[in-house]
């Protein structure tokens, strides 16, 4: 019932939006470009761009690109703002389309000609997006640290509707959802196990992170495949102004980051982190090896490496190549036992940004992601190994189109190939007299197609209507469906706003777990004729009220 009426409402709103696009025939002017950090050259995600004279605003996309269209006029005042940055103002001619790249500098400034109070709460209240939390690179630097390590996932656990599941762990359980119902992405690549040290540290090194967004509800149409939440993590592009480095030594880990330019149009960033617990335990074991009653302390270490390089091919094209590799290793070896346990993630993302014109932006991505664990043991002439993995290869294209000041359209298509190895077991004696093995290998394909439009229906009433089509095939099994998304915003007055939303999500891969918390040994399994996809329907509503009179 809910989905039927939501779908009808989506069609009505889409028709209204289409009429608005067609009827917009008067002379228009478009301002577009990229907003970057003036100190490092990093593109800024979610920076606000406003044409003050026309009272029209937009925000930059995931690659710092903006496009805003207004009726043609003699001159305009263009402003740009971002958290922790000096607000930018520029008077420009308003008759012709203009490309205007902006660099924002840290600090604040005051202009006598134009006095504007920038308020992030006001901007958030006037957006149709619900239940979204954002952590920028600058914000992450002042977050509380555990054992000398800033952990972004632990910070997200402090948000309303999010719990950790167990004290001190990096697990995420959003609004009653399970751990596997969170879509965690690093530069668009899926991360299947986002923790080190059995959940005490996350895989995300804050020194390499530029932006983190948590969607707890009101999911945009470009996201799919999970039910509970989306965590979209973006890595730094690398300082293109100067060579720089940073590092730190904590109680458990040490880290080092290097970034800088390569020529005029290319920059890089490399960030590594390693724990030295195993160095301490190895030293203790060596000092006590002469004592016959001493029990060896198991060795443990984890490490991860983030790397990214990007280059400008011209005014309209940019190429990114980013990767992550991380691994945990646990080992115990003595005269009779040789136990090893390791698990880790690896991702690789290649992306191409292209600006077709002042209103159309495209991103094409090719993605590889891998997660596996392996347990091995040798004892008294007998050995065995047990492991599991999930690996996927994906391709996707996303488009952003801003036909005029009243519409912001996004559309895209994606396909993902999955390779599952479930419960791989090998065992046997060293002399070969006993040998056996077992395991299940499966594959699957996931498809996605979406379109969404954020537009103003009438004065003070905005809508974001989206539709996603998803599909899944695995071993002659097929499933798919329609996933409508709808968000509405009504601004009662400058201090009051009311929001509501509906989203349907489908999940085609499952995490098989025998405990209430996520462990490295949990197994990912595809949807089949025996294990059907999961589905969720989420309805949300809320209101915002700005208490301080000066905030609007």
Coordinates of C-alpha atoms in Angstrom, one line a residue:
X1 CA 0.0 0.0 0.0
X2 CA 2.7 2.4 1.0
X3 CA 4.9 1.8 -2.1
X4 CA 1.9 2.1 -4.4
X5 CA 0.8 5.5 -3.2
X6 CA 4.5 6.6 -3.0
X7 CA 5.0 5.5 -6.6
X8 CA 1.9 7.5 -7.7
X9 CA 3.1 10.5 -5.9
X10 CA 6.6 10.2 -7.5
X11 CA 5.0 10.1 -11.0
X12 CA 2.9 13.2 -10.2
X13 CA 5.9 15.2 -8.8
X14 CA 8.1 14.1 -11.7
X15 CA 5.4 15.4 -14.2
X16 CA 5.3 18.7 -12.4
X17 CA 9.1 18.9 -12.5
X18 CA 9.2 18.1 -16.2
X19 CA 6.6 20.8 -16.9
X20 CA 8.8 23.3 -15.0
X21 CA 11.8 22.4 -17.1
X22 CA 10.0 22.7 -20.4
X23 CA 8.3 26.0 -19.4
X24 CA 11.5 27.6 -18.4
X25 CA 12.1 29.5 -21.6
X26 CA 13.3 32.9 -20.5
X27 CA 17.0 33.9 -20.9
X28 CA 19.2 32.1 -18.4
X29 CA 22.8 32.5 -17.1
X30 CA 24.8 29.6 -15.6
X31 CA 27.7 29.8 -13.3
X32 CA 29.8 26.7 -12.8
X33 CA 33.2 25.5 -11.7
X34 CA 35.1 23.8 -8.9
X35 CA 35.7 24.8 -5.3
X36 CA 38.9 23.9 -3.6
X37 CA 40.9 24.4 -0.4
X38 CA 43.3 27.3 -1.1
X39 CA 46.0 25.8 1.0
X40 CA 46.1 22.2 -0.3
X41 CA 44.1 22.3 -3.5
X42 CA 41.7 19.6 -2.2
X43 CA 38.2 19.8 -3.8
X44 CA 35.6 20.6 -1.2
X45 CA 32.5 18.3 -1.0
X46 CA 29.2 20.0 0.1
X47 CA 30.5 23.6 -0.1
X48 CA 27.6 26.1 -0.5
X49 CA 27.5 28.3 -3.5
X50 CA 24.9 31.1 -3.6
X51 CA 23.8 33.9 -6.0
X52 CA 22.9 36.5 -3.4
X53 CA 20.9 38.8 -5.7
X54 CA 18.7 35.9 -6.9
X55 CA 18.5 34.1 -3.6
X56 CA 19.5 30.9 -5.2
X57 CA 21.9 28.3 -3.8
X58 CA 23.4 24.9 -4.5
X59 CA 26.2 22.7 -3.1
X60 CA 29.2 21.1 -4.7
X61 CA 29.1 17.4 -5.5
X62 CA 31.5 14.6 -4.5
X63 CA 34.2 16.1 -6.8
X64 CA 33.8 19.8 -5.8
X65 CA 31.8 20.7 -9.0
X66 CA 28.9 23.2 -8.9
X67 CA 26.5 24.5 -11.4
X68 CA 23.8 27.1 -10.7
X69 CA 21.5 28.8 -13.2
X70 CA 19.5 32.0 -12.7
X71 CA 17.6 34.5 -14.9
X72 CA 20.1 36.7 -16.8
X73 CA 20.8 40.1 -15.2
X74 CA 23.4 42.9 -15.4
X75 CA 25.5 41.8 -12.4
X76 CA 25.4 39.3 -9.6
X77 CA 27.2 38.6 -6.3
X78 CA 28.5 35.1 -6.1
X79 CA 29.4 33.7 -2.7
X80 CA 30.9 30.4 -1.6
X81 CA 31.3 29.0 2.0
X82 CA 32.5 25.9 3.8
X83 CA 32.9 24.9 7.4
X84 CA 36.1 26.4 8.8
X85 CA 36.8 28.5 5.7
X86 CA 36.6 32.2 4.9
X87 CA 33.5 33.0 2.9
X88 CA 34.2 34.1 -0.7
X89 CA 32.3 37.0 -2.4
X90 CA 32.7 38.1 -6.0
X91 CA 30.7 40.5 -8.2
X92 CA 30.4 39.2 -11.7
X93 CA 28.5 40.1 -14.9
X94 CA 25.2 38.2 -15.1
X95 CA 24.4 38.1 -18.8
X96 CA 26.7 35.3 -20.0
X97 CA 27.5 31.7 -18.8
X98 CA 30.6 31.9 -16.7
X99 CA 33.1 29.3 -15.4
X100 CA 34.4 30.5 -12.0
X101 CA 36.8 28.2 -10.0
X102 CA 37.0 29.3 -6.4
X103 CA 39.7 28.7 -3.7
X104 CA 38.6 29.1 -0.1
X105 CA 41.1 30.0 2.6
X106 CA 40.9 29.2 6.3
X107 CA 39.5 31.9 8.6
X108 CA 36.8 34.5 8.5
X109 CA 36.4 37.8 6.9
X110 CA 34.0 40.7 6.9
X111 CA 33.0 42.8 3.8
X112 CA 31.5 46.2 4.3
X113 CA 29.6 46.0 1.0
X114 CA 27.8 42.8 1.8
X115 CA 27.0 41.5 5.3
X116 CA 25.8 37.9 5.5
X117 CA 25.6 35.6 8.5
X118 CA 26.5 32.1 7.4
X119 CA 24.8 29.4 9.4
X120 CA 25.3 25.7 8.7
X121 CA 22.1 24.9 10.7
X122 CA 20.1 27.1 8.5
X123 CA 21.5 25.4 5.4
X124 CA 20.8 22.0 6.8
X125 CA 17.2 23.0 7.7
X126 CA 16.5 24.1 4.2
X127 CA 17.7 20.9 2.6
X128 CA 15.4 18.0 1.6
X129 CA 18.1 15.5 2.8
X130 CA 17.2 13.8 6.1
X131 CA 19.2 11.9 8.7
X132 CA 22.6 12.7 7.2
X133 CA 25.8 13.4 9.2
X134 CA 29.0 14.8 7.7
X135 CA 32.6 14.8 9.0
X136 CA 35.1 16.8 7.1
X137 CA 38.9 16.5 7.1
X138 CA 39.3 19.6 9.3
X139 CA 36.6 18.4 11.7
X140 CA 38.3 15.0 12.1
X141 CA 41.5 16.7 13.3
X142 CA 39.8 17.8 16.5
X143 CA 37.9 14.5 17.2
X144 CA 38.6 12.6 20.5
X145 CA 41.4 10.0 20.2
X146 CA 41.6 6.5 21.6
X147 CA 45.1 5.3 22.4
X148 CA 46.3 8.3 20.3
X149 CA 44.2 7.3 17.3
X150 CA 41.3 9.4 15.9
X151 CA 38.7 6.9 14.8
X152 CA 35.9 8.2 12.5
X153 CA 33.7 5.1 12.9
X154 CA 33.7 5.6 16.7
X155 CA 32.7 9.2 16.2
X156 CA 29.7 8.1 14.1
X157 CA 28.7 5.8 17.0
X158 CA 28.0 9.0 19.0
X159 CA 25.3 10.1 16.5
X160 CA 21.6 9.7 17.3
X161 CA 20.2 6.3 16.1
X162 CA 23.7 4.6 16.0
X163 CA 25.0 2.1 18.4
X164 CA 28.2 0.0 18.6
X165 CA 26.8 -3.3 19.7
X166 CA 29.5 -3.8 22.3
X167 CA 31.7 -1.5 24.4
X168 CA 34.8 -0.3 22.6
X169 CA 34.1 -1.9 19.3
X170 CA 33.8 -0.2 15.9
X171 CA 30.6 -2.0 14.9
X172 CA 27.7 0.0 13.6
X173 CA 24.1 -0.8 14.2
X174 CA 21.8 1.9 12.8
X175 CA 18.2 2.2 13.9
X176 CA 17.9 -1.5 14.7
X177 CA 19.6 -2.8 11.6
X178 CA 22.2 -5.6 11.5
X179 CA 25.9 -5.1 11.0
X180 CA 25.8 -6.3 7.4
X181 CA 23.0 -3.9 6.5
X182 CA 25.5 -0.9 6.4
X183 CA 26.9 0.0 3.0
X184 CA 30.5 1.1 3.8
X185 CA 32.4 2.6 0.8
X186 CA 35.9 4.0 0.4
X187 CA 36.2 6.0 -2.8
X188 CA 33.1 4.1 -4.1
X189 CA 34.6 0.7 -3.3
X190 CA 32.8 -1.5 -0.9
X191 CA 34.6 -2.3 2.4
X192 CA 33.3 -5.6 3.8
X193 CA 35.1 -5.6 7.1
X194 CA 35.8 -2.1 8.4
X195 CA 37.8 -2.9 11.6
X196 CA 41.2 -3.9 13.0
X197 CA 42.1 -5.6 16.2
X198 CA 38.8 -7.6 16.4
X199 CA 36.7 -4.4 16.3
X200 CA 38.7 -1.9 18.5
X201 CA 40.0 0.1 15.5
X202 CA 38.4 0.9 12.2
X203 CA 40.2 0.5 8.9
X204 CA 40.0 4.2 8.1
X205 CA 43.2 6.2 8.7
X206 CA 42.0 9.7 9.5
X207 CA 45.1 11.2 8.0
X208 CA 44.1 9.9 4.6
X209 CA 40.4 10.9 4.8
X210 CA 38.8 14.0 3.3
X211 CA 35.1 13.6 3.9
X212 CA 32.7 11.1 5.6
X213 CA 29.0 11.1 5.2
X214 CA 26.6 8.9 7.1
X215 CA 23.1 8.4 5.7
X216 CA 20.7 7.0 8.4
X217 CA 17.6 7.5 6.3
X218 CA 16.2 9.3 3.3
X219 CA 18.7 7.5 1.1
X220 CA 19.5 9.2 -2.2
X221 CA 18.7 7.1 -5.2
X222 CA 22.3 6.6 -6.2
X223 CA 22.9 4.3 -3.2
X224 CA 21.6 0.7 -3.1
X225 CA 22.4 -2.8 -2.0
X226 CA 21.9 -2.3 1.8
X227 CA 19.0 -1.7 4.1
X228 CA 20.1 0.2 7.2
X229 CA 22.6 3.0 6.4
X230 CA 25.3 4.3 4.0
X231 CA 28.7 5.4 5.0
X232 CA 30.4 7.2 2.1
X233 CA 34.1 7.8 2.8
X234 CA 36.3 9.9 0.5
X235 CA 40.1 9.9 0.5
X236 CA 42.2 13.0 0.1
X237 CA 43.3 13.9 -3.4
X238 CA 46.8 15.1 -2.3
X239 CA 48.2 18.5 -1.8
X240 CA 48.9 20.1 -5.2
X241 CA 50.5 23.2 -3.7
X242 CA 53.5 21.8 -1.9
X243 CA 55.1 18.7 -0.6
X244 CA 54.1 18.0 3.0
X245 CA 54.0 15.2 5.5
X246 CA 52.5 14.3 8.8
X247 CA 52.7 11.5 11.3
X248 CA 52.2 10.3 14.8
X249 CA 53.2 7.8 17.4
X250 CA 50.4 6.4 19.6
X251 CA 50.3 3.8 22.3
X252 CA 49.5 1.0 19.9
X253 CA 50.2 2.3 16.4
X254 CA 52.4 4.7 14.4
X255 CA 51.4 6.4 11.1
X256 CA 53.0 8.5 8.4
X257 CA 51.4 10.5 5.5
X258 CA 53.1 12.1 2.5
X259 CA 51.4 14.2 -0.1
X260 CA 52.4 16.7 -2.7
X261 CA 52.4 17.8 -6.4
X262 CA 53.9 15.9 -9.3
X263 CA 54.4 18.6 -12.0
X264 CA 51.7 21.1 -12.6
X265 CA 48.6 19.0 -13.0
X266 CA 49.1 15.9 -10.8
X267 CA 49.2 15.3 -7.1
X268 CA 49.5 12.3 -4.8
X269 CA 48.9 11.1 -1.2
X270 CA 50.3 8.0 0.5
X271 CA 49.4 7.2 4.1
X272 CA 50.5 4.1 6.1
X273 CA 49.8 2.9 9.6
X274 CA 51.1 -0.1 11.6
X275 CA 50.8 -1.4 15.1
X276 CA 53.8 -2.7 17.0
X277 CA 52.1 -5.0 19.5
X278 CA 53.9 -7.9 17.9
X279 CA 57.3 -6.3 18.4
X280 CA 56.7 -6.0 22.1
X281 CA 55.3 -9.6 22.5
X282 CA 58.2 -11.0 20.4
X283 CA 60.7 -9.3 22.7
X284 CA 59.0 -10.7 25.8
X285 CA 58.8 -14.2 24.3
X286 CA 62.5 -14.1 23.4
X287 CA 63.5 -12.9 26.9
X288 CA 61.6 -15.8 28.5
X289 CA 62.4 -18.6 26.0
X290 CA 64.8 -20.3 28.5
X291 CA 62.0 -20.8 31.1
X292 CA 60.3 -24.2 30.5
X293 CA 57.1 -23.2 32.3
X294 CA 56.6 -19.9 30.3
X295 CA 53.6 -19.9 27.9
X296 CA 54.3 -17.8 24.8
X297 CA 52.3 -14.7 24.1
X298 CA 50.6 -14.8 20.7
X299 CA 51.8 -12.3 18.2
X300 CA 49.5 -9.8 16.6
X301 CA 49.8 -6.9 14.2
X302 CA 47.8 -4.9 11.7
X303 CA 48.8 -2.5 9.0
X304 CA 47.0 -0.6 6.3
X305 CA 48.1 1.6 3.3
X306 CA 46.1 4.3 1.5
X307 CA 47.4 5.7 -1.8
X308 CA 45.9 8.0 -4.4
X309 CA 47.0 9.9 -7.4
X310 CA 45.0 12.2 -9.6
X311 CA 45.8 14.3 -12.7
X312 CA 44.1 16.9 -14.8
X313 CA 44.0 16.1 -18.5
X314 CA 42.5 19.5 -19.4
X315 CA 39.9 21.9 -18.3
X316 CA 37.1 19.3 -18.6
X317 CA 38.8 16.0 -17.6
X318 CA 40.4 14.6 -14.5
X319 CA 41.6 11.0 -13.7
X320 CA 41.8 9.5 -10.2
X321 CA 43.4 6.2 -9.1
X322 CA 43.1 5.3 -5.5
X323 CA 43.6 2.1 -3.5
X324 CA 43.6 0.6 0.0
X325 CA 45.2 -2.4 1.4
X326 CA 45.0 -3.6 5.0
X327 CA 45.6 -6.8 6.9
X328 CA 45.5 -8.2 10.4
X329 CA 47.7 -11.1 11.4
X330 CA 47.6 -13.3 14.5
X331 CA 50.2 -16.0 15.1
X332 CA 51.2 -18.5 17.8
X333 CA 54.1 -20.9 17.2
X334 CA 55.9 -23.2 19.6
X335 CA 57.4 -26.7 19.5
X336 CA 54.0 -28.4 18.8
X337 CA 51.8 -25.7 17.4
X338 CA 51.9 -23.4 14.5
X339 CA 48.7 -21.3 14.4
X340 CA 48.0 -18.5 12.0
X341 CA 45.0 -16.3 11.5
X342 CA 44.8 -13.4 9.0
X343 CA 42.2 -11.3 7.4
X344 CA 42.1 -8.1 5.3
X345 CA 40.6 -5.8 2.7
X346 CA 41.9 -4.6 -0.6
X347 CA 40.2 -2.0 -2.9
X348 CA 41.2 -0.3 -6.1
X349 CA 39.2 2.5 -7.8
X350 CA 39.8 4.2 -11.1
X351 CA 37.6 7.2 -11.9
X352 CA 37.2 9.7 -14.8
X353 CA 35.5 13.0 -14.3
X354 CA 34.2 14.8 -17.4
X355 CA 32.4 18.2 -17.7
X356 CA 30.3 18.0 -20.8
X357 CA 29.1 21.6 -20.5
X358 CA 28.1 24.1 -17.8
X359 CA 25.2 22.1 -16.7
X360 CA 26.2 18.4 -17.2
X361 CA 28.9 16.6 -15.2
X362 CA 29.7 12.9 -15.4
X363 CA 31.8 10.4 -13.4
X364 CA 32.8 7.0 -14.7
X365 CA 34.3 4.4 -12.2
X366 CA 35.8 1.0 -12.4
X367 CA 36.1 -0.7 -9.0
X368 CA 37.7 -3.7 -7.4
X369 CA 37.1 -4.9 -3.9
X370 CA 38.2 -8.0 -2.0
X371 CA 37.9 -9.3 1.5
X372 CA 39.1 -12.7 2.8
X373 CA 40.2 -14.5 5.9
X374 CA 42.3 -17.5 6.5
X375 CA 43.0 -19.7 9.5
X376 CA 45.8 -22.3 9.3
X377 CA 47.2 -24.7 11.9
X378 CA 49.9 -27.3 12.0
X379 CA 50.2 -29.8 14.8
X380 CA 51.9 -33.1 15.2
X381 CA 52.2 -33.9 11.5
X382 CA 48.7 -32.8 10.6
X383 CA 47.7 -29.5 9.1
X384 CA 44.5 -27.7 8.1
X385 CA 43.3 -24.4 6.7
X386 CA 39.9 -22.7 6.7
X387 CA 39.0 -19.5 4.9
X388 CA 36.4 -17.5 3.0
X389 CA 36.3 -14.6 0.6
X390 CA 34.1 -12.2 -1.3
X391 CA 35.5 -10.3 -4.3
X392 CA 33.7 -8.0 -6.7
X393 CA 34.4 -6.1 -9.9
X394 CA 32.1 -3.1 -10.7
X395 CA 31.6 -0.5 -13.3
X396 CA 29.3 2.6 -13.0
X397 CA 28.5 5.9 -14.6
X398 CA 26.9 8.8 -12.8
X399 CA 25.6 12.0 -14.3
X400 CA 24.6 15.4 -12.6
X401 CA 22.5 17.7 -14.6
X402 CA 21.3 21.2 -13.5
X403 CA 19.0 22.5 -16.2
X404 CA 17.9 25.6 -14.3
X405 CA 17.8 27.0 -10.8
X406 CA 14.8 24.9 -9.8
X407 CA 16.1 21.4 -10.7
X408 CA 19.1 19.2 -9.7
X409 CA 18.9 15.9 -11.6
X410 CA 21.1 12.9 -11.0
X411 CA 21.0 9.6 -12.9
X412 CA 23.3 6.6 -13.3
X413 CA 23.8 3.0 -14.1
X414 CA 26.0 0.3 -12.5
X415 CA 26.8 -3.4 -12.7
X416 CA 28.8 -5.5 -10.2
X417 CA 30.2 -9.0 -10.6
X418 CA 30.6 -11.0 -7.3
X419 CA 32.8 -14.0 -6.6
X420 CA 32.1 -15.9 -3.4
X421 CA 34.2 -18.6 -1.7
X422 CA 32.2 -20.0 1.2
X423 CA 33.9 -22.2 3.9
X424 CA 37.0 -23.3 2.0
X425 CA 38.5 -26.2 4.1
X426 CA 41.7 -28.1 3.4
X427 CA 43.2 -30.6 5.8
X428 CA 45.5 -33.6 5.7
X429 CA 48.6 -35.3 7.1
X430 CA 52.1 -34.2 6.1
X431 CA 52.9 -37.6 4.6
X432 CA 49.8 -37.4 2.3
X433 CA 48.1 -40.5 3.7
X434 CA 45.1 -38.4 4.8
X435 CA 43.7 -35.5 2.7
X436 CA 40.3 -33.9 2.2
X437 CA 38.8 -30.6 1.2
X438 CA 35.5 -28.9 0.9
X439 CA 33.9 -25.5 0.0
X440 CA 31.4 -23.8 -2.1
X441 CA 32.1 -21.3 -4.9
X442 CA 29.3 -19.0 -6.1
X443 CA 29.0 -16.0 -8.4
X444 CA 26.4 -13.3 -8.8
X445 CA 25.7 -10.1 -10.8
X446 CA 24.0 -7.0 -9.4
X447 CA 22.5 -4.3 -11.6
X448 CA 21.3 -0.8 -10.8
X449 CA 19.7 2.1 -12.7
X450 CA 18.5 5.3 -11.0
X451 CA 17.2 8.8 -11.6
X452 CA 16.3 11.5 -9.1
X453 CA 15.4 15.2 -9.2
X454 CA 15.4 17.8 -6.4
X455 CA 13.1 20.7 -7.3
X456 CA 10.7 23.2 -5.8
X457 CA 7.0 22.3 -6.3
X458 CA 5.7 25.6 -5.0
X459 CA 7.1 28.4 -2.9
X460 CA 8.5 26.9 0.4
X461 CA 7.8 23.3 -0.7
X462 CA 10.7 21.2 -2.1
X463 CA 10.8 17.6 -3.1
X464 CA 13.5 15.1 -4.0
X465 CA 11.9 12.3 -6.0
X466 CA 13.9 9.4 -7.0
X467 CA 13.5 5.9 -8.5
X468 CA 16.0 3.1 -8.5
X469 CA 15.7 -0.2 -10.4
X470 CA 17.8 -3.1 -9.1
X471 CA 18.4 -6.6 -10.2
X472 CA 20.3 -9.8 -9.2
X473 CA 21.3 -13.0 -10.9
X474 CA 23.1 -16.0 -9.5
X475 CA 23.1 -19.6 -10.7
X476 CA 19.9 -19.2 -12.8
X477 CA 18.2 -17.3 -10.0
X478 CA 16.9 -13.9 -10.7
X479 CA 15.4 -11.2 -8.5
X480 CA 14.8 -7.5 -8.8
X481 CA 12.5 -4.7 -8.0
X482 CA 11.6 -1.0 -7.9
X483 CA 13.0 1.1 -5.1
X484 CA 11.2 4.5 -4.9
X485 CA 12.8 7.3 -2.9
X486 CA 10.9 10.5 -1.9
X487 CA 11.8 13.3 0.4
X488 CA 9.7 16.4 1.1
X489 CA 10.5 19.7 2.8
X490 CA 8.1 22.5 3.8
X491 CA 9.5 25.7 5.2
X492 CA 6.8 27.2 7.4
X493 CA 8.9 30.3 8.0
X494 CA 12.7 31.1 8.3
X495 CA 12.8 29.3 11.7
X496 CA 10.5 26.3 11.2
X497 CA 10.7 23.5 8.7
X498 CA 8.9 20.1 8.3
X499 CA 10.5 17.1 6.6
X500 CA 9.2 13.7 5.6
X501 CA 10.6 10.8 3.5
X502 CA 10.2 7.3 2.3
X503 CA 12.8 4.9 0.9
X504 CA 12.7 1.3 -0.2
X505 CA 16.0 -0.7 -0.2
X506 CA 16.9 -4.2 -1.3
X507 CA 20.0 -6.2 -0.3
X508 CA 21.2 -9.1 -2.3
X509 CA 24.3 -10.2 -0.3
X510 CA 24.1 -11.5 3.3
X511 CA 26.5 -11.9 6.2
X512 CA 26.2 -15.3 8.0
X513 CA 27.2 -14.8 11.6
X514 CA 26.9 -17.0 14.7
X515 CA 27.2 -14.1 17.2
X516 CA 25.7 -10.7 17.9
X517 CA 28.8 -8.9 16.8
X518 CA 30.7 -8.9 13.5
X519 CA 33.8 -11.1 13.5
X520 CA 36.5 -11.6 10.8
X521 CA 35.2 -15.2 10.4
X522 CA 31.7 -14.2 9.3
X523 CA 30.8 -15.4 5.8
X524 CA 29.3 -13.4 3.0
X525 CA 26.7 -15.3 0.9
X526 CA 24.7 -14.4 -2.2
X527 CA 20.9 -14.5 -2.7
X528 CA 19.7 -17.7 -4.2
X529 CA 16.4 -19.6 -4.7
X530 CA 16.9 -20.8 -1.1
X531 CA 18.1 -17.5 0.5
X532 CA 16.0 -14.6 -0.8
X533 CA 17.0 -10.9 -0.8
X534 CA 16.3 -8.7 2.1
X535 CA 14.0 -5.7 1.8
X536 CA 13.3 -2.6 3.9
X537 CA 10.7 0.2 3.8
X538 CA 11.6 3.2 5.8
X539 CA 9.3 6.1 6.6
X540 CA 10.7 9.1 8.4
X541 CA 9.4 12.5 9.5
X542 CA 10.7 15.4 11.6
X543 CA 10.8 19.1 12.1
X544 CA 13.5 21.7 12.7
X545 CA 13.3 24.8 14.8
X546 CA 16.0 27.4 15.1
X547 CA 15.9 28.7 18.6
X548 CA 18.4 31.6 18.4
X549 CA 16.8 34.6 16.5
X550 CA 20.2 35.5 15.0
X551 CA 20.5 32.1 13.3
X552 CA 18.3 33.1 10.4

